[in-house]
Coordinates of C-alpha atoms and ligand atoms in Angstrom, one line a residue:
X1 CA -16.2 -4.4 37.8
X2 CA -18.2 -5.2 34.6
X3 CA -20.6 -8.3 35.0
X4 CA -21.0 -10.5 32.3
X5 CA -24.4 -9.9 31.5
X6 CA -24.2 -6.5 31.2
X7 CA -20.9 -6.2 29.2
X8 CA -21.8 -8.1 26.2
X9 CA -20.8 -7.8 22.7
X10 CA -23.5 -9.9 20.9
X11 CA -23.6 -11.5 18.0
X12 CA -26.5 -13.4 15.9
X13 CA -26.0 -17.6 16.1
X14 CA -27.8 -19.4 13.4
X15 CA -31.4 -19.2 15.4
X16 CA -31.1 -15.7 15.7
X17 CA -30.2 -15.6 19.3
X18 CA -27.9 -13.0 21.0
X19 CA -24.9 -14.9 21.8
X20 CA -22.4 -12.5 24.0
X21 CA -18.4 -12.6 22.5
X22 CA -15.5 -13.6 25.4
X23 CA -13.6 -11.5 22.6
X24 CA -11.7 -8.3 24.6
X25 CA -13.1 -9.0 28.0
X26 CA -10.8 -8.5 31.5
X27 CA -10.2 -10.9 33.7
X28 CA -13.1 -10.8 35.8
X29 CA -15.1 -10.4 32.5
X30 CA -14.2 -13.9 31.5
X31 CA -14.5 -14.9 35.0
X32 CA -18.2 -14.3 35.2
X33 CA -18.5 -15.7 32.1
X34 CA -17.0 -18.5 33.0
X35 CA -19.0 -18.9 36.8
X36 CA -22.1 -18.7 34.4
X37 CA -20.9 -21.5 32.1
X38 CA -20.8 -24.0 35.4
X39 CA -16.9 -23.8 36.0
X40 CA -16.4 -24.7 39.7
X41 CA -14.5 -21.8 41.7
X42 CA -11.6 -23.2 42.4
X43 CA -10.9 -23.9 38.5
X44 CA -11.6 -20.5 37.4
X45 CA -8.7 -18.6 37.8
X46 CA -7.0 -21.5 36.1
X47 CA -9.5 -21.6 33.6
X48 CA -9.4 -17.8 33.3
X49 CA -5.5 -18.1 32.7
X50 CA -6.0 -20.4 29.5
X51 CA -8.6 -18.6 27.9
X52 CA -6.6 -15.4 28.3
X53 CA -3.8 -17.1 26.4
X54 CA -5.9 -18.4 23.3
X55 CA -7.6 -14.8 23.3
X56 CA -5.3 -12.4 23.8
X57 CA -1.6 -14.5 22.8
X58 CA -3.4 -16.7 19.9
X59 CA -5.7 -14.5 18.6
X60 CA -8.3 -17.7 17.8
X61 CA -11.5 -17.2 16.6
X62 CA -13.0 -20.4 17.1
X63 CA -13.7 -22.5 20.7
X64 CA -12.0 -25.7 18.9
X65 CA -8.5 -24.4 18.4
X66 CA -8.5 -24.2 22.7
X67 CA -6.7 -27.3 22.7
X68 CA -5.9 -27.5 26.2
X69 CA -9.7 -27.1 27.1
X70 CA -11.9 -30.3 27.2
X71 CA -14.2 -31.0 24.5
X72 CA -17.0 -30.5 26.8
X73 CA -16.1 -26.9 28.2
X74 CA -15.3 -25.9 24.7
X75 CA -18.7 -27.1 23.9
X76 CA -20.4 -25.8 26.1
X77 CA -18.9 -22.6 25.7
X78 CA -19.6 -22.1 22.3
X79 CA -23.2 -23.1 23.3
X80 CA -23.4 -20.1 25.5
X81 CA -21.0 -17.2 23.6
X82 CA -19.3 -16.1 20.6
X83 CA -15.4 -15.0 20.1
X84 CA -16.8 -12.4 17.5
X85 CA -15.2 -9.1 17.4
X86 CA -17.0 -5.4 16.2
X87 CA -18.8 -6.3 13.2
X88 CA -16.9 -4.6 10.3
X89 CA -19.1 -2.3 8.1
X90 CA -16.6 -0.8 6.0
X91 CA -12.9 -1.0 5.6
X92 CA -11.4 2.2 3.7
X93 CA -7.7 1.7 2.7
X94 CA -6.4 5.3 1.8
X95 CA -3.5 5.3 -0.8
X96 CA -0.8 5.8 1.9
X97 CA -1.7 2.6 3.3
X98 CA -3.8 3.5 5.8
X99 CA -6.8 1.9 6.8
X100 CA -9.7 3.2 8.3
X101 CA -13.2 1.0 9.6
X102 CA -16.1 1.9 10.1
X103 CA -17.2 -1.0 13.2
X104 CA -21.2 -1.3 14.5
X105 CA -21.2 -2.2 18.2
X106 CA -24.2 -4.3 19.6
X107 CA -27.6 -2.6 20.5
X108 CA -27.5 -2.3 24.1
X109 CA -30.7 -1.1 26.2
X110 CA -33.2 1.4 24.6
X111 CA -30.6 2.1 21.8
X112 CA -33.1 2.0 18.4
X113 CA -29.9 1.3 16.1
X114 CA -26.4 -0.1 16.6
X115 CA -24.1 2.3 17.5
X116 CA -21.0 2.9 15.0
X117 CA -17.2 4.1 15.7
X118 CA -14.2 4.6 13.7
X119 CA -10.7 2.7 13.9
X120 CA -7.9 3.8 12.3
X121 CA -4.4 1.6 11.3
X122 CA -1.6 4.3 10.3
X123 CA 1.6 2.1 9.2
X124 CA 5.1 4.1 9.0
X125 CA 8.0 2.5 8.1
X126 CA 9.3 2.0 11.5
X127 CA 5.8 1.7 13.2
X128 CA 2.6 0.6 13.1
X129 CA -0.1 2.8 15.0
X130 CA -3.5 2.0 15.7
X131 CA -5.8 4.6 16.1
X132 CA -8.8 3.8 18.7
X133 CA -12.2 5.3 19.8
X134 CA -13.2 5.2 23.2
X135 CA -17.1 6.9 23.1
X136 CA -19.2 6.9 20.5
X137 CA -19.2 10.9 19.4
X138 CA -18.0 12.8 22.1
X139 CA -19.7 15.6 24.3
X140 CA -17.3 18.0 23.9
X141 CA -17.5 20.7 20.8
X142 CA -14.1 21.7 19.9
X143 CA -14.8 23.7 17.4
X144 CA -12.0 22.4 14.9
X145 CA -12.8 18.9 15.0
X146 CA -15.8 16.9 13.1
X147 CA -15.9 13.9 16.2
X148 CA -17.4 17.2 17.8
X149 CA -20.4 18.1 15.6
X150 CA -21.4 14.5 16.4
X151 CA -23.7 14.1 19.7
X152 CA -22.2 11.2 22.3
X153 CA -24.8 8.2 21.6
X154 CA -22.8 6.4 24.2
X155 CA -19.6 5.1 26.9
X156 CA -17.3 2.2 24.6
X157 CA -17.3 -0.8 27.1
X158 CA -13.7 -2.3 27.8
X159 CA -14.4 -5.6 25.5
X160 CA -15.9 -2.9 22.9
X161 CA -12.1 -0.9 23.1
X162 CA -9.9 -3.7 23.4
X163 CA -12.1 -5.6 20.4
X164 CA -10.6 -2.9 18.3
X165 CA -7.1 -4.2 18.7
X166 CA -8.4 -7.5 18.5
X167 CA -10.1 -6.7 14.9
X168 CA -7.4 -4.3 13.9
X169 CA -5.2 -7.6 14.2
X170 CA -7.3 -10.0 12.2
X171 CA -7.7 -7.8 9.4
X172 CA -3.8 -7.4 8.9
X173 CA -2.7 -10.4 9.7
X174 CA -1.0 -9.3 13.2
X175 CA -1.1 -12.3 15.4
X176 CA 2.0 -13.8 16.6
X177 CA 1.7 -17.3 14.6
X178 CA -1.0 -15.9 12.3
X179 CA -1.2 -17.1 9.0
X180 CA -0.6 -13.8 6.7
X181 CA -3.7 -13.2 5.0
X182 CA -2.3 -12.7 2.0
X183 CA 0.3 -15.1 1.2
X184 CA -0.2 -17.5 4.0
X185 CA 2.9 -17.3 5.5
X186 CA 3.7 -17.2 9.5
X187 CA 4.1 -13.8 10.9
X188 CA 6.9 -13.4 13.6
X189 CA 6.6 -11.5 16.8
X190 CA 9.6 -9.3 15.6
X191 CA 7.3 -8.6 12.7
X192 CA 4.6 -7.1 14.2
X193 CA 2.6 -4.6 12.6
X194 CA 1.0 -2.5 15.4
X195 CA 3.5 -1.8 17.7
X196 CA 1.6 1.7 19.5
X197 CA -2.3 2.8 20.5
X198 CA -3.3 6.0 20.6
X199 CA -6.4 6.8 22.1
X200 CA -6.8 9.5 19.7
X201 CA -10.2 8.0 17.6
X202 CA -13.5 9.7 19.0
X203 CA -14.3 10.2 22.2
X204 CA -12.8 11.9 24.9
X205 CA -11.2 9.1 26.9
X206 CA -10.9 10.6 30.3
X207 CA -15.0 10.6 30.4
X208 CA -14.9 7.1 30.1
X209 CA -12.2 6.6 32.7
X210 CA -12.4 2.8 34.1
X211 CA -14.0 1.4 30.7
X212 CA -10.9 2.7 28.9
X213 CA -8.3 2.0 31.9
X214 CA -9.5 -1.8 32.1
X215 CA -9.1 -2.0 28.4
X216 CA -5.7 -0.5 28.4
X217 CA -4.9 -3.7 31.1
X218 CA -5.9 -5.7 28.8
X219 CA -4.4 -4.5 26.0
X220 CA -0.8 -4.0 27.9
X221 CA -1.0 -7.7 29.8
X222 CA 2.1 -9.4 29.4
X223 CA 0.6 -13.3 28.8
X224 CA -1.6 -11.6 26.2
X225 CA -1.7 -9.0 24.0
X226 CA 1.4 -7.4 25.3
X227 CA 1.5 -4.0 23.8
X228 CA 3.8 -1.8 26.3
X229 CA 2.6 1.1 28.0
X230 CA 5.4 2.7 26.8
X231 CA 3.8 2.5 23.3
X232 CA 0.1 3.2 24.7
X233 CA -0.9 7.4 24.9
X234 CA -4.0 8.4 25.6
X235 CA -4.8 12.0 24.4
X236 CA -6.8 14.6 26.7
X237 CA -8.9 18.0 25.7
X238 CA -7.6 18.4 29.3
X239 CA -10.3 17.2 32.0
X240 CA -7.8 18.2 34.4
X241 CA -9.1 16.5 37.6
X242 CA -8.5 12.9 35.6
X243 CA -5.1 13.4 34.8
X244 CA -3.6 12.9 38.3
X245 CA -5.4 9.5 38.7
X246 CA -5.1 8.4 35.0
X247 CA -1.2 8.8 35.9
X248 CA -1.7 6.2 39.1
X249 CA -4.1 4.1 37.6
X250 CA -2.8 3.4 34.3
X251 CA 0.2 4.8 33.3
X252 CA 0.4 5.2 29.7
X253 CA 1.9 8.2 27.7
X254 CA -0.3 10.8 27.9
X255 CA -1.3 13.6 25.3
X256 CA -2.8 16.8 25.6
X257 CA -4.7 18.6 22.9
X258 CA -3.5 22.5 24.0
X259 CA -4.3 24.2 20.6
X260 CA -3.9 27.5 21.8
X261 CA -1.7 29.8 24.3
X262 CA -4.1 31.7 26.1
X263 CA -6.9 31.3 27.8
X264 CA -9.4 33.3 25.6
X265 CA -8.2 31.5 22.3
X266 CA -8.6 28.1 24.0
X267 CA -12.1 29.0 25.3
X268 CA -12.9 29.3 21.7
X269 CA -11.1 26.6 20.2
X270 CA -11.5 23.5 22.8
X271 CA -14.5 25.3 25.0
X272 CA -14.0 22.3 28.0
X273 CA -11.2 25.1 28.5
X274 CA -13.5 27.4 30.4
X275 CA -14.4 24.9 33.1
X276 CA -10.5 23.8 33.4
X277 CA -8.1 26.7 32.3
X278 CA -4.7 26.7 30.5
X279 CA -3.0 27.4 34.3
X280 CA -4.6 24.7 35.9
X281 CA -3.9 21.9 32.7
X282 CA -0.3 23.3 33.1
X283 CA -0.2 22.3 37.1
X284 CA -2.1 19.1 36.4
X285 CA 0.8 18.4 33.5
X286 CA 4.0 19.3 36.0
X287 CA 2.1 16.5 38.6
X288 CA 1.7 14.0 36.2
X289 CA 3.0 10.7 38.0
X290 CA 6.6 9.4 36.2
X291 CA 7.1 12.4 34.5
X292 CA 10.5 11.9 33.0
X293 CA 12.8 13.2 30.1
X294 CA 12.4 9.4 29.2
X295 CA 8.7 9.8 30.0
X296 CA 7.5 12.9 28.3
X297 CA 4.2 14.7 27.9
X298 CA 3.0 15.2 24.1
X299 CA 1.5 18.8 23.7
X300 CA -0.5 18.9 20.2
X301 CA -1.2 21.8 18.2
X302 CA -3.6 21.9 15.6
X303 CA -2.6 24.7 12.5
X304 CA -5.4 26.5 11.9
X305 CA -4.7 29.4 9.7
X306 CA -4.5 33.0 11.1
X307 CA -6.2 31.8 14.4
X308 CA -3.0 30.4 16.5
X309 CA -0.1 30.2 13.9
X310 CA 1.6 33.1 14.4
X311 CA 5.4 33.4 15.5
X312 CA 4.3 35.3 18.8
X313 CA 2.3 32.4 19.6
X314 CA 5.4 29.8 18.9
X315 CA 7.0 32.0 21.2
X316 CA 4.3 31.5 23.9
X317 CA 3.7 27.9 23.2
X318 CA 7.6 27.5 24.5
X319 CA 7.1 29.7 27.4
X320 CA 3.8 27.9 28.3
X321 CA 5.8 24.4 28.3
X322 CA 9.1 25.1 30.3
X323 CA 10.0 23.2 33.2
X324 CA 8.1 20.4 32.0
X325 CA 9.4 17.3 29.9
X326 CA 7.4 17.9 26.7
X327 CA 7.4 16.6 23.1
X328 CA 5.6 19.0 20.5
X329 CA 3.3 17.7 18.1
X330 CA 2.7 20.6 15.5
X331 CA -0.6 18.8 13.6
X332 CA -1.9 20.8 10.2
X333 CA -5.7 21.2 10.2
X334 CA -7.6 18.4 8.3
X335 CA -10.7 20.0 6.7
X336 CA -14.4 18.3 7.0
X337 CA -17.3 19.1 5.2
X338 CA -18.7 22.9 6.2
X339 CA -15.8 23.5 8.9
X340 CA -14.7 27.5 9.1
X341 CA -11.0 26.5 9.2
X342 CA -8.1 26.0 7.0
X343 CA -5.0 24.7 7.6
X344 CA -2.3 27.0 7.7
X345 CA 0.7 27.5 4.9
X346 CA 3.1 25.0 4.9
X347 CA 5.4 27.9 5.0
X348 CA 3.8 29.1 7.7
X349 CA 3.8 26.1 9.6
X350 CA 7.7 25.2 8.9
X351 CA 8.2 28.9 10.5
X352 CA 6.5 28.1 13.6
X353 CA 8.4 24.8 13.9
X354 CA 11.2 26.5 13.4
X355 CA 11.0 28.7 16.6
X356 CA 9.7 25.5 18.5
X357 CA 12.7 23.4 17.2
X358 CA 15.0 26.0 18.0
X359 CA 14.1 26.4 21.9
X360 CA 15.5 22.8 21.7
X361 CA 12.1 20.6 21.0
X362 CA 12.5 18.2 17.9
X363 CA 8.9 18.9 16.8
X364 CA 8.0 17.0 14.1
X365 CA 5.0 18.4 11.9
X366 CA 3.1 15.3 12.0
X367 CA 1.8 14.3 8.6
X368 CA -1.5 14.1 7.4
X369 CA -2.4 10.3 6.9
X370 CA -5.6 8.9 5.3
X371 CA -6.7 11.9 4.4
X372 CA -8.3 10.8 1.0
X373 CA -10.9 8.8 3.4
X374 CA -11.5 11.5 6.4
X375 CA -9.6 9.2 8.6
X376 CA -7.0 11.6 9.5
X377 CA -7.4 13.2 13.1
X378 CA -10.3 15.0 14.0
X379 CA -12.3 13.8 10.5
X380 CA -13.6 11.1 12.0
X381 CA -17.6 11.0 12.2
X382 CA -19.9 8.0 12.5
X383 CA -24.0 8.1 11.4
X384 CA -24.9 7.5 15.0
X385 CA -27.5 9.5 16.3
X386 CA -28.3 10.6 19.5
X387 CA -31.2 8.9 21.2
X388 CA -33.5 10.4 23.9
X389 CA -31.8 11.3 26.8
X390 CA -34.0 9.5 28.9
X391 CA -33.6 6.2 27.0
X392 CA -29.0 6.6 27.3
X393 CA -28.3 6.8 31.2
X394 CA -25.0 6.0 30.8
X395 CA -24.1 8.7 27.9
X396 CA -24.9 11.5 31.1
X397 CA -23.1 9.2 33.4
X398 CA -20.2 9.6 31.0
X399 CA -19.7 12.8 31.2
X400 CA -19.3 15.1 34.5
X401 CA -19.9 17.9 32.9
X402 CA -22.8 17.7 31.3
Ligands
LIG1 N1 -10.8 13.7 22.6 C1 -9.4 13.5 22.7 C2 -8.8 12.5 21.7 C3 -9.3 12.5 20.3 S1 -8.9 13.8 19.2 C4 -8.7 14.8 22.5 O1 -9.3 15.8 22.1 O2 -7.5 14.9 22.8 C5 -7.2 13.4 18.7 C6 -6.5 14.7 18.3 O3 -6.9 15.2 17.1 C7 -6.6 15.9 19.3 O4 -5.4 16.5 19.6 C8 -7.6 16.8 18.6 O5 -7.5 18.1 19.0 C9 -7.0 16.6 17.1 N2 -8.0 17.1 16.1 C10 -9.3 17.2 16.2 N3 -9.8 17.6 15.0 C11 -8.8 17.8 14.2 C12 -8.7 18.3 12.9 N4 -9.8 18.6 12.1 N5 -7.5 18.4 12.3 C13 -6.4 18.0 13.0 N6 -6.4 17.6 14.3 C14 -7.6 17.5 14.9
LIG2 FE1 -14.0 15.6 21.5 FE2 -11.3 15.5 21.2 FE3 -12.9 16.2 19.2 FE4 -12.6 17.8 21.3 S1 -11.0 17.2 19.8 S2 -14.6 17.3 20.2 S3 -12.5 16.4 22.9 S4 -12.9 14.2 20.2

């Protein structure tokens, strides 16, 4: 469990004081919070229950539209915290529509500047899907992937991940009973933009496990922000032994980043490959909990030209997946700044999801999006250095490998 004081998002109040945000805490986030603001026990999970509403149902950014609250809670609680969300640095709006922010999170303990991650809004004409971060950089160096070449700085908290959907909604206008930003009108919950998550930003979620899982229940809560795990994936480089229990725990779709078809290829191309190999992702895959044709298992497969686009290895990527219920996510290779790779030919690509299509997987080659502003997978990159390692316990703590 995350106690309030240590889970804060801060913000500045007009004296210059840290003032932590209720904004994307759990249940027993708010609790605490609440405990420390002098509610009596026996009103808390009462008191818990309304806040939740405004929060999470409402969207409100301000103590006074808690209507149902009395004046003097309200008071005091905006005395003691902020509803404030990740402050936005930059907002990029590519021209297909997609939007990409760059978000500072609050200095926590010897950190010497404010940590920065990415969140990216993709909308398609029959979805809207928001792209989130989970770890600021990520420890693992797939060599094909700028998030990468940037050190891990540090673990997202819950309030820090689910503050993204929070934000993400503001900024478009997505709450149920929001005003429209633009033309002021009410927005239906029929109309709403972000229908999926994908844990896909930077990070490697699985090395944040409970942060991310408690953010996922608050993001999938019925009374509150209600997005179906259904519409929730999380995407793995394949720390096999989290699999199992991400299955029990949570429940989402999952994702897994293959890349490659053998094991020498994948050592190369996503290197936590050596400590978990292809055989062993495979087993962890056929176990995942509610494994279903309704409930299948997205395989992605970056197109990286002359490395692991050739027909043979179509031919082994089918092999690889039978027996399990698997969608195939054929994704072309968005360049960076100095990267070795190239995408491969469109007509090389079409070939490969030819053979995939044709052993009975619709495979759709998933469009670049955002592209214009890096925003497209694996191109996002924040400025965040790493700081001592003595100074970041928790970045080791994040990551069982390391
Ligand atoms: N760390 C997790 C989730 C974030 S990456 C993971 O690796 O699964 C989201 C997806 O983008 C992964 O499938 C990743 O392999 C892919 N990706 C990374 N860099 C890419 C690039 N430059 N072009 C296309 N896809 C990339
Ligand atoms: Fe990390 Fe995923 Fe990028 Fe690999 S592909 S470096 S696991 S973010």
């Amino acid at each position: 469990m995350v106690t309030a004081t240590e889970s804060q998002i801060f913000s500045l109040d007009a004296a210059g004081v840290n003032k932590p945000s209720l904004a994307g805490l759990t249940r027993d986030g708010l609790k605490n919070a609440l405990a420390a603001a002098g509610v009596p026990d026996k009103q808390l999970r009462m008191r818990v229950g309304q806040l939740w509403g405004w929060l999470y149902a409402h969207g409100v950014t301000s103590f006074d539209q808690m209507t149902d609250v009395s004046k003097d809670l309200r008071a005091k609680l905006a005395d003691m915290y902020s509803l404030d969300r990740p402050e936005i640095v930059s907002e990029q709006i590519s021209v297909d529509g997609t939007r990409k922010w760059l978000l500072r999170l609050p200095k926590r303990g010897h950190e010497m500047t404010a940590p920065e991650i990415e969140t990216v809004y993709i909308p398609e004409s029959d979805r809207g899907t928001l792209c989130i971060s989970s770890q600021v950089g990520c420890t693992l160096n797939c060599s094909f992937c700028h998030t990468g070449t940037q050190r891990l700085v540090r673990n997202l908290l819950p309030e820090e991940i689910a503050g993204q959907i929070m934000l993400a909604r503001d900024r478009i206008g997505d709450w149920p009973g929001a005003e429209r930003p633009l033309d002021g009108r009410l927005l239906p919950v029929a109309e709403r933009k972000i229908t999926n998550v994908v844990l896909m930003g930077m990070g490697e979620p699985l090395y944040n496990f409970d942060n991310v899982r408690d953010a996922m229940e608050v993001a999938s809560d019925d009374a509150g922000l209600s997005l179906s795990k259904r519409r929730i994936t999380l995407s793995t480089s394949g720390v096999v032994p989290e699999i199992a229990r991400w299955g029990e725990e949570s429940g989402t779709m999952l994702a897994i980043s293959l890349h490659a078809t053998n094991d020498a290829l994948r050592d190369e191309l996503v290197p936590i490959n050596k400590k978990y190999p292809i055989a062993e992702l495979m087993e962890a895959c056929r176990n995942y909990p509610g494994l279903s044709n309704a409930k299948r298992i997205t395989f992605e497969y970056v197109m990286l030209k002359g490395v692991n686009d050739s027909l043979a290895e179509a031919r082994a990527l089918v092999r690889l997946l039978a027996g399990i219920p698997a969608k195939i996510n054929l994704i072309p290779f968005n360049p960076w700044p100095n990267t070795k790779y190239e995408c491969s030919d469109w007509q090389t690509i079409e070939r490969f999801a030819d053979v995939v299509n044709r052993a009975g997987y619709a495979s759709p080659v998933r469009t670049p999006r955002g592209r214009d502003i890096l925003a497209a997978c694996g191109q996002l990159k924040s400025e965040s250095l790493k700081v001592r390692a003595s100074a970041r316990p928790e970045a080791d703590a994040a990551d069982p490998a390391a």
